[in-house]
GROMACS .gro file of C-alpha atoms in nm:
model
  232
    1MET     CA    1   0.001   0.000   0.001
    2ARG     CA    2   0.133   0.341  -0.097
    3ASP     CA    3   0.182   0.558   0.212
    4LEU     CA    4  -0.068   0.845   0.204
    5GLY     CA    5   0.165   1.076   0.398
    6VAL     CA    6   0.441   1.032   0.139
    7ALA     CA    7   0.199   1.088  -0.148
    8LEU     CA    8   0.064   1.404   0.008
    9LYS     CA    9   0.412   1.532   0.089
   10GLU     CA   10   0.511   1.496  -0.276
   11THR     CA   11   0.192   1.672  -0.379
   12VAL     CA   12   0.252   1.966  -0.147
   13GLU     CA   13   0.611   2.004  -0.269
   14TRP     CA   14   0.470   2.026  -0.619
   15THR     CA   15   0.223   2.286  -0.491
   16PHE     CA   16   0.501   2.510  -0.359
   17ARG     CA   17   0.680   2.496  -0.692
   18PHE     CA   18   0.382   2.568  -0.914
   19SER     CA   19   0.119   2.749  -0.707
   20SER     CA   20   0.257   3.091  -0.810
   21ASN     CA   21   0.162   3.009  -1.171
   22MET     CA   22  -0.196   2.914  -1.089
   23ASN     CA   23  -0.490   3.144  -1.040
   24LYS     CA   24  -0.703   3.095  -0.729
   25LYS     CA   25  -0.995   2.931  -0.906
   26CYS     CA   26  -0.773   2.667  -1.068
   27TYR     CA   27  -0.597   2.603  -0.740
   28CYS     CA   28  -0.922   2.556  -0.550
   29LEU     CA   29  -1.038   2.308  -0.813
   30TRP     CA   30  -0.710   2.119  -0.785
   31LEU     CA   31  -0.733   2.114  -0.406
   32CYS     CA   32  -1.084   1.967  -0.417
   33LEU     CA   33  -0.965   1.695  -0.654
   34LEU     CA   34  -0.680   1.621  -0.415
   35VAL     CA   35  -0.915   1.571  -0.120
   36VAL     CA   36  -1.153   1.350  -0.316
   37SER     CA   37  -0.872   1.134  -0.456
   38CYS     CA   38  -0.705   1.090  -0.119
   39SER     CA   39  -1.034   0.978   0.036
   40LYS     CA   40  -0.993   0.665  -0.178
   41CYS     CA   41  -0.628   0.597  -0.082
   42VAL     CA   42  -0.707   0.348   0.192
   43ASP     CA   43  -0.653  -0.007   0.075
   44MET     CA   44  -0.942  -0.248   0.095
   45LYS     CA   45  -0.847  -0.612   0.146
   46ARG     CA   46  -0.953  -0.760  -0.184
   47VAL     CA   47  -0.747  -1.050  -0.318
   48THR     CA   48  -0.789  -1.172  -0.671
   49GLY     CA   49  -0.589  -1.391  -0.906
   50HIS     CA   50  -0.559  -1.706  -1.111
   51LEU     CA   51  -0.367  -1.985  -0.941
   52VAL     CA   52  -0.218  -2.265  -1.149
   53THR     CA   53   0.020  -2.505  -0.973
   54LYS     CA   54   0.115  -2.872  -0.957
   55GLU     CA   55   0.113  -2.847  -0.575
   56ASN     CA   56  -0.192  -2.970  -0.384
   57TRP     CA   57  -0.195  -2.704  -0.111
   58LYS     CA   58  -0.143  -2.332  -0.151
   59PHE     CA   59  -0.161  -2.017   0.063
   60LEU     CA   60  -0.393  -1.740  -0.061
   61THR     CA   61  -0.398  -1.460   0.195
   62ARG     CA   62  -0.422  -1.366   0.565
   63PHE     CA   63  -0.629  -1.120   0.766
   64CYS     CA   64  -0.650  -1.014   1.128
   65PHE     CA   65  -1.012  -1.027   1.249
   66LEU     CA   66  -1.146  -0.856   1.560
   67SER     CA   67  -1.506  -0.847   1.680
   68GLY     CA   68  -1.436  -0.703   2.023
   69ASP     CA   69  -1.712  -0.647   2.282
   70ASP     CA   70  -1.967  -0.565   2.015
   71GLN     CA   71  -2.132  -0.900   1.946
   72ASN     CA   72  -2.310  -0.756   1.644
   73ARG     CA   73  -1.981  -0.684   1.476
   74LEU     CA   74  -1.849  -0.972   1.266
   75GLY     CA   75  -1.549  -1.020   1.048
   76SER     CA   76  -1.621  -1.177   0.713
   77VAL     CA   77  -1.469  -1.330   0.403
   78GLN     CA   78  -1.674  -1.303   0.087
   79TYR     CA   79  -1.541  -1.537  -0.177
   80SER     CA   80  -1.589  -1.623  -0.540
   81PHE     CA   81  -1.410  -1.918  -0.705
   82GLN     CA   82  -1.414  -2.073  -1.046
   83PHE     CA   83  -1.229  -2.384  -1.161
   84PRO     CA   84  -1.262  -2.656  -1.426
   85ALA     CA   85  -1.483  -2.956  -1.343
   86SER     CA   86  -1.179  -3.179  -1.389
   87TYR     CA   87  -1.034  -3.029  -1.071
   88GLN     CA   88  -1.293  -3.175  -0.839
   89GLY     CA   89  -1.195  -3.218  -0.473
   90MET     CA   90  -1.098  -2.853  -0.419
   91GLN     CA   91  -1.128  -2.734  -0.058
   92LEU     CA   92  -1.091  -2.401   0.122
   93TYR     CA   93  -0.907  -2.403   0.455
   94PHE     CA   94  -0.912  -2.148   0.738
   95TYR     CA   95  -0.627  -2.162   0.991
   96PHE     CA   96  -0.613  -1.939   1.298
   97ASP     CA   97  -0.274  -1.817   1.417
   98ASP     CA   98  -0.194  -2.100   1.663
   99GLN     CA   99  -0.274  -2.365   1.407
  100TRP     CA  100  -0.072  -2.187   1.141
  101LYS     CA  101   0.241  -2.206   1.356
  102GLU     CA  102   0.212  -2.584   1.353
  103ILE     CA  103   0.207  -2.626   0.978
  104TYR     CA  104   0.378  -2.319   0.828
  105ASP     CA  105   0.710  -2.373   0.655
  106SER     CA  106   0.707  -2.743   0.727
  107GLU     CA  107   0.754  -3.058   0.524
  108LYS     CA  108   0.415  -3.192   0.627
  109THR     CA  109   0.189  -3.347   0.369
  110CYS     CA  110  -0.136  -3.188   0.260
  111GLU     CA  111  -0.329  -3.436   0.483
  112ASP     CA  112  -0.111  -3.344   0.783
  113LYS     CA  113  -0.170  -2.975   0.730
  114VAL     CA  114  -0.546  -3.028   0.714
  115SER     CA  115  -0.551  -3.259   1.016
  116VAL     CA  116  -0.508  -2.965   1.259
  117LEU     CA  117  -0.835  -2.807   1.141
  118GLN     CA  118  -1.174  -2.855   1.305
  119PRO     CA  119  -1.451  -2.918   1.050
  120ASP     CA  120  -1.718  -2.858   1.319
  121TYR     CA  121  -1.606  -2.494   1.326
  122PHE     CA  122  -1.632  -2.465   0.947
  123GLN     CA  123  -1.257  -2.442   0.901
  124ILE     CA  124  -1.290  -2.665   0.593
  125ILE     CA  125  -1.523  -2.578   0.307
  126ASP     CA  126  -1.566  -2.829   0.028
  127LEU     CA  127  -1.590  -2.637  -0.296
  128SER     CA  128  -1.853  -2.867  -0.438
  129GLU     CA  129  -2.222  -2.845  -0.522
  130ASP     CA  130  -2.269  -3.140  -0.282
  131TYR     CA  131  -2.172  -2.915   0.011
  132GLU     CA  132  -2.468  -2.685   0.071
  133TRP     CA  133  -2.273  -2.415   0.258
  134SER     CA  134  -2.017  -2.368  -0.021
  135GLY     CA  135  -2.247  -2.187  -0.264
  136CYS     CA  136  -2.107  -2.394  -0.553
  137GLN     CA  137  -2.279  -2.482  -0.876
  138LEU     CA  138  -2.168  -2.700  -1.164
  139MET     CA  139  -2.190  -2.486  -1.477
  140ASN     CA  140  -2.162  -2.563  -1.846
  141HIS     CA  141  -2.086  -2.312  -2.117
  142SER     CA  142  -2.046  -2.425  -2.477
  143GLY     CA  143  -1.940  -2.771  -2.368
  144TYR     CA  144  -1.698  -2.639  -2.101
  145SER     CA  145  -1.788  -2.764  -1.752
  146TYR     CA  146  -1.670  -2.573  -1.448
  147ASN     CA  147  -1.752  -2.509  -1.085
  148LYS     CA  148  -1.855  -2.163  -0.970
  149CYS     CA  149  -1.863  -2.093  -0.597
  150ASP     CA  150  -1.990  -1.776  -0.427
  151GLY     CA  151  -2.028  -1.754  -0.050
  152ILE     CA  152  -1.938  -1.584   0.271
  153ARG     CA  153  -1.776  -1.698   0.597
  154PHE     CA  154  -1.815  -1.501   0.923
  155PHE     CA  155  -1.564  -1.465   1.209
  156ARG     CA  156  -1.610  -1.363   1.569
  157SER     CA  157  -1.326  -1.309   1.811
  158ILE     CA  158  -1.275  -1.130   2.146
  159ARG     CA  159  -0.912  -1.059   2.063
  160PRO     CA  160  -0.722  -0.975   1.745
  161ARG     CA  161  -0.659  -1.306   1.573
  162TRP     CA  162  -0.487  -1.378   1.246
  163TRP     CA  163  -0.662  -1.614   1.008
  164PHE     CA  164  -0.475  -1.770   0.717
  165ILE     CA  165  -0.667  -1.884   0.410
  166THR     CA  166  -0.540  -2.161   0.186
  167VAL     CA  167  -0.677  -2.385  -0.085
  168GLY     CA  168  -0.598  -2.748  -0.149
  169ARG     CA  169  -0.678  -3.081  -0.307
  170CYS     CA  170  -0.546  -3.339  -0.064
  171LYS     CA  171  -0.739  -3.624  -0.224
  172PRO     CA  172  -0.747  -3.540  -0.595
  173VAL     CA  173  -0.908  -3.768  -0.850
  174ASN     CA  174  -0.605  -3.698  -1.062
  175ASN     CA  175  -0.265  -3.538  -0.995
  176ASN     CA  176  -0.313  -3.223  -1.199
  177GLY     CA  177  -0.270  -2.989  -0.899
  178ILE     CA  178  -0.473  -2.669  -0.862
  179ASN     CA  179  -0.628  -2.448  -1.127
  180LEU     CA  180  -0.834  -2.178  -0.957
  181THR     CA  181  -0.960  -1.830  -1.034
  182TYR     CA  182  -1.035  -1.657  -0.705
  183TYR     CA  183  -1.169  -1.339  -0.551
  184LEU     CA  184  -1.170  -1.266  -0.175
  185HIS     CA  185  -1.306  -0.962   0.007
  186LEU     CA  186  -1.211  -0.956   0.376
  187THR     CA  187  -1.374  -0.716   0.623
  188ASN     CA  188  -1.390  -0.625   0.991
  189GLY     CA  189  -1.707  -0.473   1.133
  190ASN     CA  190  -2.037  -0.359   0.992
  191LEU     CA  191  -2.133  -0.146   0.695
  192GLY     CA  192  -2.067   0.217   0.774
  193ASP     CA  193  -1.779   0.142   1.012
  194TYR     CA  194  -1.534   0.336   0.794
  195PHE     CA  195  -1.246   0.323   1.041
  196HIS     CA  196  -1.240  -0.057   1.073
  197ARG     CA  197  -1.448  -0.244   0.817
  198GLU     CA  198  -1.202  -0.251   0.526
  199LEU     CA  199  -0.887  -0.290   0.736
  200SER     CA  200  -0.713  -0.581   0.902
  201ALA     CA  201  -0.709  -0.534   1.281
  202ASP     CA  202  -0.332  -0.471   1.276
  203GLN     CA  203  -0.399  -0.167   1.053
  204PHE     CA  204  -0.679  -0.002   1.254
  205THR     CA  205  -0.479   0.314   1.335
  206ILE     CA  206  -0.358   0.368   0.979
  207LEU     CA  207  -0.673   0.543   0.854
  208GLU     CA  208  -0.682   0.784   1.148
  209VAL     CA  209  -0.314   0.873   1.098
  210ASP     CA  210  -0.368   0.920   0.725
  211ILE     CA  211  -0.660   1.154   0.790
  212ALA     CA  212  -0.444   1.359   1.026
  213PHE     CA  213  -0.176   1.383   0.758
  214LEU     CA  214  -0.439   1.479   0.501
  215ILE     CA  215  -0.571   1.764   0.716
  216PHE     CA  216  -0.218   1.885   0.792
  217PHE     CA  217  -0.104   1.889   0.431
  218VAL     CA  218  -0.427   2.052   0.307
  219ILE     CA  219  -0.372   2.331   0.560
  220LEU     CA  220  -0.009   2.354   0.450
  221ALA     CA  221  -0.118   2.370   0.086
  222CYS     CA  222  -0.362   2.652   0.167
  223VAL     CA  223  -0.085   2.847   0.343
  224ALA     CA  224   0.137   2.794   0.038
  225VAL     CA  225  -0.116   2.942  -0.204
  226VAL     CA  226  -0.190   3.237   0.027
  227PHE     CA  227   0.175   3.332   0.054
  228SER     CA  228   0.232   3.279  -0.320
  229SER     CA  229  -0.067   3.503  -0.407
  230LYS     CA  230   0.065   3.778  -0.178
  231SER     CA  231   0.401   3.771  -0.351
  232LEU     CA  232   0.238   3.835  -0.694
   0.00000   0.00000   0.00000
């Protein structure tokens, strides 16, 4: 993620160099565009890609969820997957931080890595139309058969907890590995919770700091144009 403070600093330096050549109306218009564009500078945790590998277990992303004392506030992962029908047996795995320490960077087999998970807590999702919670459907388009899965998984925690998301085929019908197009949208909190919803819990203070930098540099930019106009 590009640091908002650095971006604004560069912008203000540009302002000092060129503000004397701008009339006030043009500068005000530019300043409004700056504020609007910076309001979109906060990264949302959206992960997308096309994974093709001969391996049968692969890491996708991680996110730090926090529900806190508000029991109505849930973390969530909204997912969308698509893969050829010949890659049946695909599963989605959710590891919390303590489990991840047991299997990360180890020589364990796919089965060993999955054995630490607890299916009763929905840490394993079968990406199959036979698994009702997966949101998967077998599709066919012009003779091409593929699975399309759309769903959501909720998280509740009383402390910040990292969750690690992987995909695997530990018991494949064939040994052709993984071929998966994926999209993940990870959130903390409810709609309208602008300071937390789109951020991992370890980044909760970033937005507040960036807003403070934004206000500071906008004020600094205004001072720059006032002094430059007086010197004309």
